[in-house]
Amino acid sequence: MTKPSVAAIVLPKEIQLIPLLITVVVGLVIWFIPAPEGVKPQAWHLLAIFLATILGIILKASPMGTLCMMAIAVVAITGVLAPGDPAKSVTLALSSFGDKVIWLIGISFFIARGFIKTGLGSRIAYIFIKFFGKSPLGLAYSLGAADLILAPAIPSNTARGGGIIYPIMKSMSMSLGSMPDKPETHRKVGAYLTLNSYYMNLIGSAMFLTGTASNPMAQKFAAGMGIHFTWMSWFWAAIVPGMASVVIIPYLLYKIFPPELKTTPEAPAMAVQKLKEMGAITKNEWLMLLAFAILLVLWVTGDIFKIDATTTAFIGLTILLLTQVLTWDDVKSEKGAWDTIVWFATLVMMAGQLNSLGFIPWFGHLIQVQLLGLSWTIAFPIIVLVYFFSHYLFASATAHVAAMYAALLAVGVAMGVPPMLLALMLGFTGSLYGTLTHYAHGPAPVFFGSGYVEIKQWWTIGLLIGIVFLAIWMGLGGLWWKVTGIY
Amino acid sequence: MTKPSVAAIVLPKEIQLIPLLITVVVGLVIWFIPAPEGVKPQAWHLLAIFLATILGIILKASPMGTLCMMAIAVVAITGVLAPGDPAKSVTLALSSFGDKVIWLIGISFFIARGFIKTGLGSRIAYIFIKFFGKSPLGLAYSLGAADLILAPAIPSNTARGGGIIYPIMKSMSMSLGSMPDKPETHRKVGAYLTLNSYYMNLIGSAMFLTGTASNPMAQKFAAGMGIHFTWMSWFWAAIVPGMASVVIIPYLLYKIFPPELKTTPEAPAMAVQKLKEMGAITKNEWLMLLAFAILLVLWVTGDIFKIDATTTAFIGLTILLLTQVLTWDDVKSEKGAWDTIVWFATLVMMAGQLNSLGFIPWFGHLIQVQLLGLSWTIAFPIIVLVYFFSHYLFASATAHVAAMYAALLAVGVAMGVPPMLLALMLGFTGSLYGTLTHYAHGPAPVFFGSGYVEIKQWWTIGLLIGIVFLAIWMGLGGLWWKVTGIY
């Protein structure tokens, strides 16, 4: 009965004492620094708790969930949100658990499980390879297209990249003679496909509101400042720079980081073999496809038919549960979803309350005063570049969005940058900056872990592709957004 | 990658088609019945969804979680909570996920895991068994007494039942061979102790003004009508029917829902042996004990130091996580907690909204009109019975007290029922009606979540014990209150 669980044996020590102490000390130091003029003491104290939590996440002091439980406990007990009212303090500390954005992500995690459980995700990838996989470039586009098709419904880009694309990419590379344990074979095809699959994953994450978990968080923060966008308006803004990226990146990477193999005639044959092994498309795959189609249609037409994106997610999940593609036990067991719901709700709560308590507007005003006289056309790229390159410091896209999105948006808006333009560009940047390092975004460690790409290659090519991303999204994107009247 | 989980193989078919069709048809029929005069159509439509969900749960059309996902989807898409506003509709449908009572329950599950994981729960259980374990009846009285002793000081009966008694009860049952995951062993002792511990919890809640959160609310409503009682006058009125219940219920339950184990003469010897095997108390057990002591102290002194019971629960969990008594993976893997959070939040949402939309007040008014002209000796039991049995509709004792206590008290007083008699009896009823369902009172989902008791058993035995409660409190209680001059 008291037998330790397997996880307890296998898992490394969850608490890192030194980073935890640093986290707590930094939190205490900020707490006891007197609040600057114009900032309420309670807002300042919340800032101390928030920054300590973010620091703890960056330093990996403990799992995010543990830090979040601690943050909720501290926020509630110190009463920063409602001094002198203990019931209201904890109620506000928990308020984000009822947030629809949190549940859009949570429910989408459950739906994504259906792609993996039914095998539909793999089948889609193999079908692309069967038709377009005759060359490394074709393989790159095939895997990218598969990721892109799955992106709207699989907001865990780690699950999408790590659970579906990565195993196919790796086994394909190995059967083409690129072996992780033989460095001289890395450049045959494995290294190229690894980096390309990762970049494609980031593009898919940027293009759809439901493409990665932090996008709805950005949506939420923007809404807190009166800037509202929907699933469809996000997609519409992203479609031109997104599709340009999808077309350009595999080819560009092919030129600057070429695979040694130029043709791969055996890949389509292998895909055909895999598809044969999978047999005819099963009933559950059809049902998954149906649910996916309904989700897509409702997300795209949600604005017209007045159906909220979160409601759509609940409808999709209900279909999968009632048709038994998923069981309720699958849902309960989807640890990644519960984990995400907890840390997401906690970070959103703190960041949102920092805004409500006036800290974010104060900070925005502060920067505005410093940069007085700068025109928005100069401020806009500066803000985006600061956001992009500060990602070298972050081991989590989510922590970065939580820490800086709202503040930078406030700064930019205060300086006259068109609000919707900035809100969207910062939103897209929240995925694109993943190119920079091998720890920059959820799936990065998975792809890096394939062993095909040296860390120096990862960083140098990542920087180059990052600059290309910025050029495409700010240049071509900026043009498109002008045409469509976003600014 | 697509390997089916063990659960998917072991679990029976989750969806029962005929019960599901009945559920949907009943929901549709109620939906299309025109709303009675005085009831908003949207309140009536919500009632249809609520009753269909409850029916689906009773008929086991699917796991509760699946029905709740469906209920949220239907509530959100039909817009009953906010017609014409899709974003607000889904936001309100999810609002209860931010409720602090929900999280007190959820966090109690995680803390309870610590008792089991460290072995402290087993150790306490073995000590109990060593001294009182000669029969299941002895165990039942021991646990009941422990709850009762804590009741005056811990006004969250959910924390008391879920955080303290439940883990001890569960590990004791498991030590005696009643395993939640082995249905054939449920009736050995686990099912009996589960129901008995829950009923004891309700008695403790009824006996003390500070025994459950909704009692002071009733006191406040009564005071608003000029009916004043104190902590002591409440306790004085409750002591005779309360103590009678404490003595009668474990024995009665033993007769009507007997544990298969009749005597457990080997248990004390086994406990001594097990305690010897366990050796000295471990570091993690000390840490668990420390966390438990802190929880107790903070719950007992919460009112003085202004610390909410839910905040205390988060503090307790944080201590367990930081000391690595629990890992974050333990929390993520605690399926029962996530399951409970989902269905409890969904039911609380619907019940609460039925009140907000005016259905519950309308229902109260309806009763008043029906009872016009009756003598108080007939009106009194009718009012109490209406209050008691209308609790089938409520997923929260507090919501029920808030919705109907004042209205029914006003009705009765207007009809000549002695005010103090009615005020107190309705006050006690606010705990006792918790017998009826597995969502009737805060700790119900926790005890039900143990998995020892089938839903049908919970409801049928709950109804029977409820009737016995009414007989004891209105019969013996009525006599006692006559003697002591309350009426």
Short mmCIF file of C-alpha atoms in Angstrom, two decimals, chain A residues 1-2 5 7-8 11-15 20 62-66 69-70 72-73 76-77 84 86-87 90-91 94-100 103 107 113 115-119 122 163-164 167 298 306-308 310-311 314-315 317-318 321-324 326-330 332-333 335-336 338-339 342, chain B residues 1-2 5 7-8 11-15 20 62-66 69-70 72-73 76-77 84 86-87 90-91 94-100 103 107 116-119 122 126 171 174-175 179 298 306-308 310-311 314-315 317-318 321-324 326-330 332-333 335-336 338-339 342:
data_model
loop_
_atom_site.label_atom_id
_atom_site.label_comp_id
_atom_site.label_asym_id
_atom_site.label_seq_id
_atom_site.Cartn_x
_atom_site.Cartn_y
_atom_site.Cartn_z
CA MET A 1 0.00 0.00 0.00
CA THR A 2 2.79 2.38 0.84
CA SER A 5 5.28 4.83 -7.04
CA ALA A 7 7.61 7.90 -10.72
CA ALA A 8 9.05 8.52 -7.28
CA LEU A 11 12.13 10.96 -11.26
CA PRO A 12 15.13 13.07 -10.36
CA LYS A 13 14.98 15.14 -7.21
CA GLU A 14 12.23 17.65 -7.87
CA ILE A 15 13.42 20.38 -5.52
CA LEU A 20 14.87 27.58 -4.48
CA SER A 62 11.08 22.93 -8.67
CA PRO A 63 8.35 21.79 -11.08
CA MET A 64 6.19 24.71 -12.17
CA GLY A 65 3.19 23.23 -10.38
CA THR A 66 4.96 23.27 -7.02
CA MET A 69 0.92 26.06 -5.34
CA MET A 70 3.39 28.09 -3.32
CA ILE A 72 -1.22 30.76 -4.59
CA ALA A 73 -0.59 30.06 -0.90
CA ALA A 76 -3.75 34.19 -0.40
CA ILE A 77 -2.08 34.36 3.01
CA GLY A 84 -8.11 42.17 5.48
CA PRO A 86 -9.17 36.28 3.81
CA ALA A 87 -12.10 34.72 1.92
CA VAL A 90 -8.16 33.20 -1.76
CA THR A 91 -11.18 33.57 -4.05
CA LEU A 94 -8.17 31.08 -7.58
CA SER A 95 -10.24 33.20 -9.94
CA SER A 96 -8.32 32.26 -13.08
CA PHE A 97 -9.26 28.60 -12.69
CA GLY A 98 -12.66 29.65 -14.01
CA ASP A 99 -11.13 31.44 -16.98
CA LYS A 100 -12.33 30.22 -20.37
CA TRP A 103 -10.04 25.64 -20.36
CA ILE A 107 -9.70 20.73 -23.27
CA ARG A 113 -4.73 12.78 -27.02
CA PHE A 115 -4.79 12.05 -32.47
CA ILE A 116 -2.10 10.05 -30.72
CA LYS A 117 -4.39 7.34 -29.34
CA THR A 118 -6.10 6.62 -32.67
CA GLY A 119 -2.89 6.84 -34.70
CA SER A 122 0.96 9.38 -37.68
CA GLY A 163 4.67 12.88 -29.78
CA ILE A 164 3.76 12.76 -33.45
CA PRO A 167 9.24 9.74 -33.83
CA LEU A 298 -16.61 26.00 -35.56
CA LYS A 306 -21.53 33.28 -32.11
CA ILE A 307 -19.83 30.21 -30.69
CA ASP A 308 -16.94 30.84 -28.36
CA THR A 310 -13.82 27.35 -25.64
CA THR A 311 -17.40 26.19 -26.15
CA PHE A 314 -16.05 21.38 -25.11
CA ILE A 315 -18.24 20.28 -28.01
CA LEU A 317 -14.35 16.73 -26.44
CA THR A 318 -17.96 15.72 -25.81
CA LEU A 321 -16.17 11.01 -25.24
CA LEU A 322 -19.65 10.04 -26.40
CA THR A 323 -18.24 8.10 -29.36
CA GLN A 324 -15.68 6.52 -27.00
CA LEU A 326 -11.59 8.87 -25.75
CA THR A 327 -12.64 7.52 -22.38
CA TRP A 328 -13.13 9.69 -19.32
CA ASP A 329 -10.22 7.79 -17.87
CA ASP A 330 -8.03 9.07 -20.73
CA LYS A 332 -8.39 12.06 -15.99
CA SER A 333 -5.01 10.50 -16.80
CA LYS A 335 -1.38 14.70 -16.57
CA GLY A 336 0.03 17.25 -18.98
CA TRP A 338 -3.87 19.22 -15.47
CA ASP A 339 -0.32 20.45 -15.07
CA VAL A 342 -2.62 24.74 -12.87
CA MET B 1 3.40 5.56 -29.18
CA THR B 2 -0.19 4.56 -29.83
CA SER B 5 -3.25 2.46 -21.87
CA ALA B 7 -7.02 1.56 -18.19
CA ALA B 8 -8.46 1.49 -21.70
CA LEU B 11 -12.34 -0.40 -18.10
CA PRO B 12 -15.81 -1.52 -19.11
CA LYS B 13 -17.67 0.33 -21.84
CA GLU B 14 -18.10 3.81 -20.49
CA ILE B 15 -21.17 4.90 -22.46
CA LEU B 20 -27.93 8.16 -22.39
CA SER B 62 -21.62 7.64 -18.73
CA PRO B 63 -18.94 8.66 -16.24
CA MET B 64 -19.91 11.84 -14.41
CA GLY B 65 -17.05 13.70 -16.06
CA THR B 66 -18.39 12.96 -19.53
CA MET B 69 -18.38 18.05 -20.24
CA MET B 70 -21.64 17.63 -22.13
CA ILE B 72 -20.96 22.60 -19.91
CA ALA B 73 -21.04 22.36 -23.72
CA ALA B 76 -22.48 27.33 -23.16
CA ILE B 77 -23.85 26.73 -26.64
CA GLY B 84 -26.67 36.46 -27.11
CA PRO B 86 -21.20 33.57 -26.31
CA ALA B 87 -18.10 34.64 -24.38
CA VAL B 90 -18.98 29.95 -21.45
CA THR B 91 -17.32 32.14 -18.83
CA LEU B 94 -16.88 27.66 -16.09
CA SER B 95 -17.16 30.11 -13.19
CA SER B 96 -17.30 27.49 -10.45
CA PHE B 97 -13.86 26.18 -11.38
CA GLY B 98 -12.56 29.23 -9.53
CA ASP B 99 -14.64 28.52 -6.42
CA LYS B 100 -12.59 28.18 -3.26
CA TRP B 103 -10.27 23.77 -4.38
CA ILE B 107 -6.35 20.13 -2.33
CA ILE B 116 -1.07 7.22 2.29
CA LYS B 117 2.31 7.74 0.60
CA THR B 118 4.30 8.32 3.78
CA GLY B 119 2.63 5.45 5.58
CA SER B 122 -1.36 3.35 7.92
CA TYR B 126 -2.74 0.45 12.91
CA SER B 171 -5.93 3.64 4.88
CA MET B 174 -7.14 -0.77 2.94
CA SER B 175 -5.18 -2.31 5.79
CA MET B 179 -9.30 -2.06 -1.67
CA LEU B 298 -4.56 27.00 11.18
CA LYS B 306 -7.98 35.57 9.41
CA ILE B 307 -6.78 32.64 7.34
CA ASP B 308 -9.29 31.04 5.02
CA THR B 310 -8.72 26.95 1.49
CA THR B 311 -5.60 29.07 1.97
CA PHE B 314 -2.69 25.38 -0.07
CA ILE B 315 -0.15 26.07 2.69
CA LEU B 317 0.14 21.18 0.23
CA THR B 318 3.05 23.57 -0.35
CA LEU B 321 5.70 19.56 -1.90
CA LEU B 322 8.70 21.59 -0.73
CA THR B 323 9.71 18.89 1.75
CA GLN B 324 9.25 16.34 -1.05
CA LEU B 326 4.76 14.67 -2.13
CA THR B 327 6.13 15.25 -5.63
CA TRP B 328 4.35 17.37 -8.19
CA ASP B 329 3.99 14.19 -10.17
CA ASP B 330 1.96 12.73 -7.29
CA LYS B 332 -0.71 15.50 -11.37
CA SER B 333 -1.40 11.77 -11.11
CA LYS B 335 -6.92 11.34 -10.97
CA GLY B 336 -9.65 11.26 -8.32
CA TRP B 338 -9.23 16.11 -11.02
CA ASP B 339 -12.35 14.07 -11.59
CA VAL B 342 -14.62 18.75 -12.70
#
